Amino acid sequence: MSVRTKTAVAVAVGLILTTAAPADAGTRLGHGALAIPVSGGVALLDPATLRVDARTAAGPLVLSEGAQEPLGSPGPVSVHNGTYSWSYPDRGLTVSASARDGRLVVDLHASADGDLSWPVTGTDRAASAVQFPRGEGLSVPVADPWWNGQLGGTDPVRLQDLSMPFWGYTLGKVGAGYVVPTDLGTSLRFVSTAGRLHTATSHHFAAADGTDGYTVAFSITDGSPVAPALDYRRWLVSHGQLGSLDRKIKANPAVGKLIGAFHAYLWGDGRSADAVRQMQQLGLGRMWLGYDSDDSPMPADAVRAAKDAGYLVGPYDSWDNAQDPATADTPAARWPSPVWPQACVENAQGKPETGFGGRGCYVSSQALAGAEPAHHYLAGRVAATAANGADSYFLDVDATGELFRDYSADHSMTEAQDRANRLSRMAKLSGQFVLGSESAGAWANQVLAFSHGSSTPVADGLWAAERDKDAWGTYWPPARPGFFFKPATISADLAKAMFDPRYRVPLYETVLHDSVISLDRWELPLDKLPAQRATRILLAMLYNTPLNLALDRQALTEEGSELASLQRFFAGIQAAAGTKAMTGFRTLSGDGRVQQTTFGEHALVVTANFGSTAFDGLPGGCVSAEQPGQPAQRLCPA
């Protein structure tokens, strides 16, 4: 864009800003659109269709197409204290729109149940990439034929199943960010049209489900691939919803043992005091040690040895499943009578909601919450599970998007109530233990210290790969199950969708690095996928996040020395910035294979070269870390 063109655009934007009355309220343009000043320009919202355009210094943008269903004629627009309000009587919808904290925020409320397909984003021809928080995060070129085939036409994704409720686009020199705090009842669908991806959002209004309100916040960003994450982080801060590892450590000093620690699930003889001593002898300075909820928990002497070594140790538990105690396939599914079957979630037909893998039923968090004051099922469960002295606790699925509407007359709940119940019980646990959960959504960041699975951008093909027991392995033998220890090969498409660094971006870390420690899923320990091993190590070090391992004495003997070397490098970057925010991310090479992150106010700069040739002195397959006043450190895991 020429200097003359830039000046003309800037003058035009300035004229719109100065004609707004009052300055923060916006104005109604002659063609019917509302001009609402936001950071970076002016948002133009058409009450007739809900189309949103923007005028920026880089030129005009389409932030959203109009609603995909007929809205009917809108009622008159009124304005009060900078907020515009109107209704769609035919749809039973009321709308308000205003500038808040530099964004255009649109609130909708429905008096009748129904669906709204809006906003429709990324249709502007300037859009070059879409960013969305699948696991850690991806940035996908919208015109890439392979990604159009992977994403276009797939089933909608519930926004609650993403790790955070936002997405965004790069549009030339600027970008767009979208935050939907009312994620329950909202879904996001990828659409491929003429070889280009865009996204279509839909919300289901239902008073009985507690989803009769819907909020969308639009932002103009600088176009960086992590700009939508920075915008969402700013949203959390302004709403008092961002946790802090420093505060968590102050409240429970044991949380500090996570800084610099690798995580490992122990099997067989790995759950012994001798195994702990072997880790110490190898030089593994800090570790989080977990063990599955089976019939062989970690004995008290091994727990004591781990704690004496400065490690954290705790069980993997689940409060989500109940089975007949006489036939249950795991101790975690055995509850005191009458939890089974009276506490099962009931569907709309009054039938128990079948549990994961067709096993038993899902347990209602409302039923457990209601019974706890009198029966102490949860308190008793925790006391028994941690009787060996464990100081950490991993609570499976409580922090994911897996929430339920319970239609039981005895313990009815909405998904929102289910989420509130889980938050409440996790908050209580975090007062006793260093608490973790599975694939934690951002809504749980204040009550957790760590999350297993939130680093993994799971693509659909992974579940199919795991179901191939011949290739992936089974849960047998219990002492060394192939499911965790047998090396596996994934398809080229799955490897590209999940681990190709050219499409990975640290959205989760940009938002939550200083609040929650994030790792890969537990069924994907470091050695499970040999072909992706080196890339995964580089990604973890670049993002300053721990590795997740599966260990027993054999694994320690075969690779313990290398793990100790990796952990020493990791401990150094954690000491510099383990509790600091990720403040920068950029690619340094044209092919996207050399990437750099920054933490704190230049407290740490990490550069990773995922390529095969050297870049600016950094060999391919290596990562370097620089701290002010110290020599650079280098790690070459391959």
PDB file of C-alpha atoms in Angstrom, residues 336-511:
ATOM      1  CA  PRO A 336     -20.260 -47.354  47.483  1.00  0.00           C
ATOM      2  CA  SER A 337     -23.911 -48.269  47.111  1.00  0.00           C
ATOM      3  CA  PRO A 338     -26.165 -46.648  45.954  1.00  0.00           C
ATOM      4  CA  VAL A 339     -23.961 -44.523  43.645  1.00  0.00           C
ATOM      5  CA  TRP A 340     -24.366 -47.372  41.178  1.00  0.00           C
ATOM      6  CA  PRO A 341     -26.902 -47.061  39.664  1.00  0.00           C
ATOM      7  CA  GLN A 342     -28.754 -44.182  41.330  1.00  0.00           C
ATOM      8  CA  ALA A 343     -26.145 -41.504  40.505  1.00  0.00           C
ATOM      9  CA  CYS A 344     -26.034 -42.222  36.766  1.00  0.00           C
ATOM     10  CA  VAL A 345     -26.671 -39.328  34.387  1.00  0.00           C
ATOM     11  CA  GLU A 346     -30.071 -39.819  32.758  1.00  0.00           C
ATOM     12  CA  ASN A 347     -30.819 -38.861  29.181  1.00  0.00           C
ATOM     13  CA  ALA A 348     -34.022 -37.260  27.903  1.00  0.00           C
ATOM     14  CA  GLN A 349     -35.645 -40.712  27.704  1.00  0.00           C
ATOM     15  CA  GLY A 350     -34.906 -41.375  31.370  1.00  0.00           C
ATOM     16  CA  LYS A 351     -32.253 -43.995  30.597  1.00  0.00           C
ATOM     17  CA  PRO A 352     -28.739 -44.071  32.101  1.00  0.00           C
ATOM     18  CA  GLU A 353     -26.128 -42.400  29.901  1.00  0.00           C
ATOM     19  CA  THR A 354     -23.770 -45.216  28.900  1.00  0.00           C
ATOM     20  CA  GLY A 355     -20.216 -44.582  30.044  1.00  0.00           C
ATOM     21  CA  PHE A 356     -17.019 -44.242  28.016  1.00  0.00           C
ATOM     22  CA  GLY A 357     -16.319 -47.281  25.870  1.00  0.00           C
ATOM     23  CA  GLY A 358     -19.758 -48.728  26.585  1.00  0.00           C
ATOM     24  CA  ARG A 359     -18.821 -49.351  30.214  1.00  0.00           C
ATOM     25  CA  GLY A 360     -21.279 -48.694  33.034  1.00  0.00           C
ATOM     26  CA  CYS A 361     -22.642 -45.150  33.123  1.00  0.00           C
ATOM     27  CA  TYR A 362     -21.486 -41.592  33.402  1.00  0.00           C
ATOM     28  CA  VAL A 363     -21.783 -40.327  36.974  1.00  0.00           C
ATOM     29  CA  SER A 364     -23.762 -37.164  37.588  1.00  0.00           C
ATOM     30  CA  SER A 365     -21.672 -34.466  39.248  1.00  0.00           C
ATOM     31  CA  GLN A 366     -24.942 -33.068  40.618  1.00  0.00           C
ATOM     32  CA  ALA A 367     -25.798 -36.391  42.270  1.00  0.00           C
ATOM     33  CA  LEU A 368     -22.360 -36.549  43.901  1.00  0.00           C
ATOM     34  CA  ALA A 369     -22.512 -32.890  44.979  1.00  0.00           C
ATOM     35  CA  GLY A 370     -25.915 -33.392  46.546  1.00  0.00           C
ATOM     36  CA  ALA A 371     -24.856 -36.540  48.395  1.00  0.00           C
ATOM     37  CA  GLU A 372     -21.483 -35.269  49.607  1.00  0.00           C
ATOM     38  CA  PRO A 373     -22.563 -33.403  52.786  1.00  0.00           C
ATOM     39  CA  ALA A 374     -24.216 -36.519  54.204  1.00  0.00           C
ATOM     40  CA  HIS A 375     -22.261 -39.401  52.658  1.00  0.00           C
ATOM     41  CA  HIS A 376     -18.779 -38.000  51.840  1.00  0.00           C
ATOM     42  CA  TYR A 377     -18.340 -40.199  48.777  1.00  0.00           C
ATOM     43  CA  LEU A 378     -15.719 -37.902  47.287  1.00  0.00           C
ATOM     44  CA  ALA A 379     -13.878 -37.156  50.515  1.00  0.00           C
ATOM     45  CA  GLY A 380     -13.788 -40.870  51.303  1.00  0.00           C
ATOM     46  CA  ARG A 381     -12.582 -41.649  47.803  1.00  0.00           C
ATOM     47  CA  VAL A 382      -9.735 -39.133  48.070  1.00  0.00           C
ATOM     48  CA  ALA A 383      -8.682 -40.294  51.538  1.00  0.00           C
ATOM     49  CA  ALA A 384      -8.488 -43.921  50.409  1.00  0.00           C
ATOM     50  CA  THR A 385      -6.774 -43.172  47.101  1.00  0.00           C
ATOM     51  CA  ALA A 386      -4.112 -40.953  48.702  1.00  0.00           C
ATOM     52  CA  ALA A 387      -3.617 -43.068  51.829  1.00  0.00           C
ATOM     53  CA  ASN A 388      -0.114 -43.947  50.588  1.00  0.00           C
ATOM     54  CA  GLY A 389       0.960 -40.319  51.129  1.00  0.00           C
ATOM     55  CA  ALA A 390       0.497 -38.972  47.603  1.00  0.00           C
ATOM     56  CA  ASP A 391       0.877 -35.193  47.354  1.00  0.00           C
ATOM     57  CA  SER A 392      -0.494 -34.795  43.817  1.00  0.00           C
ATOM     58  CA  TYR A 393      -3.759 -35.883  42.199  1.00  0.00           C
ATOM     59  CA  PHE A 394      -4.803 -36.315  38.578  1.00  0.00           C
ATOM     60  CA  LEU A 395      -8.557 -36.162  38.045  1.00  0.00           C
ATOM     61  CA  ASP A 396      -9.469 -37.574  34.657  1.00  0.00           C
ATOM     62  CA  VAL A 397     -11.766 -35.565  32.318  1.00  0.00           C
ATOM     63  CA  ASP A 398     -13.103 -33.137  34.926  1.00  0.00           C
ATOM     64  CA  ALA A 399     -11.592 -30.126  33.135  1.00  0.00           C
ATOM     65  CA  THR A 400     -12.419 -31.155  29.547  1.00  0.00           C
ATOM     66  CA  GLY A 401     -15.450 -30.155  27.517  1.00  0.00           C
ATOM     67  CA  GLU A 402     -17.225 -33.411  28.367  1.00  0.00           C
ATOM     68  CA  LEU A 403     -20.265 -32.061  30.203  1.00  0.00           C
ATOM     69  CA  PHE A 404     -23.768 -33.445  30.596  1.00  0.00           C
ATOM     70  CA  ARG A 405     -27.391 -32.407  30.751  1.00  0.00           C
ATOM     71  CA  ASP A 406     -28.922 -34.663  33.408  1.00  0.00           C
ATOM     72  CA  TYR A 407     -32.682 -35.173  33.101  1.00  0.00           C
ATOM     73  CA  SER A 408     -33.023 -37.140  36.353  1.00  0.00           C
ATOM     74  CA  ALA A 409     -35.780 -35.810  38.604  1.00  0.00           C
ATOM     75  CA  ASP A 410     -33.520 -36.482  41.600  1.00  0.00           C
ATOM     76  CA  HIS A 411     -30.378 -34.702  40.366  1.00  0.00           C
ATOM     77  CA  SER A 412     -31.195 -32.670  37.274  1.00  0.00           C
ATOM     78  CA  MET A 413     -28.556 -30.318  35.924  1.00  0.00           C
ATOM     79  CA  THR A 414     -27.551 -28.340  32.850  1.00  0.00           C
ATOM     80  CA  GLU A 415     -24.108 -28.507  31.288  1.00  0.00           C
ATOM     81  CA  ALA A 416     -23.361 -25.165  32.914  1.00  0.00           C
ATOM     82  CA  GLN A 417     -24.221 -26.624  36.327  1.00  0.00           C
ATOM     83  CA  ASP A 418     -22.081 -29.672  35.553  1.00  0.00           C
ATOM     84  CA  ARG A 419     -19.159 -27.358  34.801  1.00  0.00           C
ATOM     85  CA  ALA A 420     -19.760 -25.418  38.023  1.00  0.00           C
ATOM     86  CA  ASN A 421     -19.865 -28.672  40.024  1.00  0.00           C
ATOM     87  CA  ARG A 422     -16.577 -29.815  38.536  1.00  0.00           C
ATOM     88  CA  LEU A 423     -14.954 -26.457  39.188  1.00  0.00           C
ATOM     89  CA  SER A 424     -16.098 -26.609  42.802  1.00  0.00           C
ATOM     90  CA  ARG A 425     -14.730 -30.073  43.477  1.00  0.00           C
ATOM     91  CA  MET A 426     -11.467 -29.352  41.656  1.00  0.00           C
ATOM     92  CA  ALA A 427     -11.049 -26.202  43.744  1.00  0.00           C
ATOM     93  CA  LYS A 428     -11.400 -28.281  46.919  1.00  0.00           C
ATOM     94  CA  LEU A 429      -8.872 -30.821  45.676  1.00  0.00           C
ATOM     95  CA  SER A 430      -6.382 -28.115  44.704  1.00  0.00           C
ATOM     96  CA  GLY A 431      -6.364 -27.005  48.329  1.00  0.00           C
ATOM     97  CA  GLN A 432      -5.068 -30.451  49.316  1.00  0.00           C
ATOM     98  CA  PHE A 433      -2.943 -31.582  46.350  1.00  0.00           C
ATOM     99  CA  VAL A 434      -0.997 -30.405  43.323  1.00  0.00           C
ATOM    100  CA  LEU A 435      -3.915 -30.940  40.983  1.00  0.00           C
ATOM    101  CA  GLY A 436      -4.043 -31.877  37.327  1.00  0.00           C
ATOM    102  CA  SER A 437      -6.724 -32.929  34.865  1.00  0.00           C
ATOM    103  CA  GLU A 438      -7.149 -34.015  31.275  1.00  0.00           C
ATOM    104  CA  SER A 439      -7.041 -31.594  28.334  1.00  0.00           C
ATOM    105  CA  ALA A 440      -8.066 -28.697  30.536  1.00  0.00           C
ATOM    106  CA  GLY A 441     -10.218 -26.027  28.981  1.00  0.00           C
ATOM    107  CA  ALA A 442      -9.321 -22.438  29.764  1.00  0.00           C
ATOM    108  CA  TRP A 443     -12.375 -22.196  32.045  1.00  0.00           C
ATOM    109  CA  ALA A 444     -10.554 -24.485  34.541  1.00  0.00           C
ATOM    110  CA  ASN A 445      -7.223 -22.659  34.526  1.00  0.00           C
ATOM    111  CA  GLN A 446      -7.640 -21.079  37.953  1.00  0.00           C
ATOM    112  CA  VAL A 447      -8.118 -24.376  39.838  1.00  0.00           C
ATOM    113  CA  LEU A 448      -5.448 -26.532  38.163  1.00  0.00           C
ATOM    114  CA  ALA A 449      -1.675 -26.650  38.291  1.00  0.00           C
ATOM    115  CA  PHE A 450      -1.155 -28.927  35.263  1.00  0.00           C
ATOM    116  CA  SER A 451      -3.021 -30.459  32.338  1.00  0.00           C
ATOM    117  CA  HIS A 452      -2.242 -33.676  30.462  1.00  0.00           C
ATOM    118  CA  GLY A 453      -3.456 -33.563  26.873  1.00  0.00           C
ATOM    119  CA  SER A 454      -3.948 -29.863  26.263  1.00  0.00           C
ATOM    120  CA  SER A 455      -0.714 -29.745  24.242  1.00  0.00           C
ATOM    121  CA  THR A 456      -1.954 -32.349  21.750  1.00  0.00           C
ATOM    122  CA  PRO A 457      -3.940 -31.142  18.697  1.00  0.00           C
ATOM    123  CA  VAL A 458      -5.823 -34.409  18.355  1.00  0.00           C
ATOM    124  CA  ALA A 459      -7.046 -35.149  14.826  1.00  0.00           C
ATOM    125  CA  ASP A 460      -9.843 -37.632  14.184  1.00  0.00           C
ATOM    126  CA  GLY A 461      -7.524 -40.286  12.787  1.00  0.00           C
ATOM    127  CA  LEU A 462      -5.824 -40.760  16.154  1.00  0.00           C
ATOM    128  CA  TRP A 463      -8.774 -42.633  17.647  1.00  0.00           C
ATOM    129  CA  ALA A 464      -8.852 -44.986  14.648  1.00  0.00           C
ATOM    130  CA  ALA A 465      -5.125 -45.624  15.061  1.00  0.00           C
ATOM    131  CA  GLU A 466      -5.565 -46.464  18.739  1.00  0.00           C
ATOM    132  CA  ARG A 467      -8.344 -48.925  17.955  1.00  0.00           C
ATOM    133  CA  ASP A 468      -5.927 -50.980  15.815  1.00  0.00           C
ATOM    134  CA  LYS A 469      -4.686 -53.093  18.723  1.00  0.00           C
ATOM    135  CA  ASP A 470      -2.266 -55.091  16.568  1.00  0.00           C
ATOM    136  CA  ALA A 471      -0.424 -51.931  15.586  1.00  0.00           C
ATOM    137  CA  TRP A 472      -0.978 -49.807  18.697  1.00  0.00           C
ATOM    138  CA  GLY A 473      -0.915 -52.408  21.462  1.00  0.00           C
ATOM    139  CA  THR A 474      -3.314 -53.363  24.226  1.00  0.00           C
ATOM    140  CA  TYR A 475      -3.560 -52.772  27.971  1.00  0.00           C
ATOM    141  CA  TRP A 476      -1.897 -56.147  28.518  1.00  0.00           C
ATOM    142  CA  PRO A 477       0.295 -57.125  30.283  1.00  0.00           C
ATOM    143  CA  PRO A 478      -0.570 -54.737  33.136  1.00  0.00           C
ATOM    144  CA  ALA A 479       3.072 -54.381  34.179  1.00  0.00           C
ATOM    145  CA  ARG A 480       4.136 -53.171  30.700  1.00  0.00           C
ATOM    146  CA  PRO A 481       1.098 -52.548  28.488  1.00  0.00           C
ATOM    147  CA  GLY A 482       1.772 -52.262  24.791  1.00  0.00           C
ATOM    148  CA  PHE A 483      -0.744 -49.437  24.565  1.00  0.00           C
ATOM    149  CA  PHE A 484       1.855 -47.217  26.254  1.00  0.00           C
ATOM    150  CA  PHE A 485       5.178 -48.948  25.572  1.00  0.00           C
ATOM    151  CA  LYS A 486       4.831 -50.409  22.064  1.00  0.00           C
ATOM    152  CA  PRO A 487       6.233 -48.009  19.432  1.00  0.00           C
ATOM    153  CA  ALA A 488       3.635 -47.125  16.805  1.00  0.00           C
ATOM    154  CA  THR A 489       3.562 -45.535  13.374  1.00  0.00           C
ATOM    155  CA  ILE A 490       0.856 -43.074  12.384  1.00  0.00           C
ATOM    156  CA  SER A 491      -0.199 -42.142   8.868  1.00  0.00           C
ATOM    157  CA  ALA A 492       1.463 -39.284   7.029  1.00  0.00           C
ATOM    158  CA  ASP A 493      -1.813 -37.356   7.105  1.00  0.00           C
ATOM    159  CA  LEU A 494      -2.201 -37.776  10.858  1.00  0.00           C
ATOM    160  CA  ALA A 495       1.426 -36.807  11.472  1.00  0.00           C
ATOM    161  CA  LYS A 496       0.971 -33.681   9.379  1.00  0.00           C
ATOM    162  CA  ALA A 497      -2.301 -32.696  11.046  1.00  0.00           C
ATOM    163  CA  MET A 498      -0.936 -33.097  14.569  1.00  0.00           C
ATOM    164  CA  PHE A 499       2.812 -32.565  14.584  1.00  0.00           C
ATOM    165  CA  ASP A 500       3.999 -30.658  11.513  1.00  0.00           C
ATOM    166  CA  PRO A 501       5.629 -27.577  13.092  1.00  0.00           C
ATOM    167  CA  ARG A 502       4.720 -25.411  10.109  1.00  0.00           C
ATOM    168  CA  TYR A 503       1.091 -25.469  11.260  1.00  0.00           C
ATOM    169  CA  ARG A 504       1.574 -25.625  15.025  1.00  0.00           C
ATOM    170  CA  VAL A 505       1.258 -22.335  16.933  1.00  0.00           C
ATOM    171  CA  PRO A 506       1.407 -21.860  20.721  1.00  0.00           C
ATOM    172  CA  LEU A 507      -2.087 -20.494  21.321  1.00  0.00           C
ATOM    173  CA  TYR A 508      -2.576 -22.326  24.632  1.00  0.00           C
ATOM    174  CA  GLU A 509       0.822 -21.231  25.926  1.00  0.00           C
ATOM    175  CA  THR A 510       0.280 -17.639  24.809  1.00  0.00           C
ATOM    176  CA  VAL A 511      -2.835 -17.557  26.962  1.00  0.00           C
TER     177      VAL A 511
END
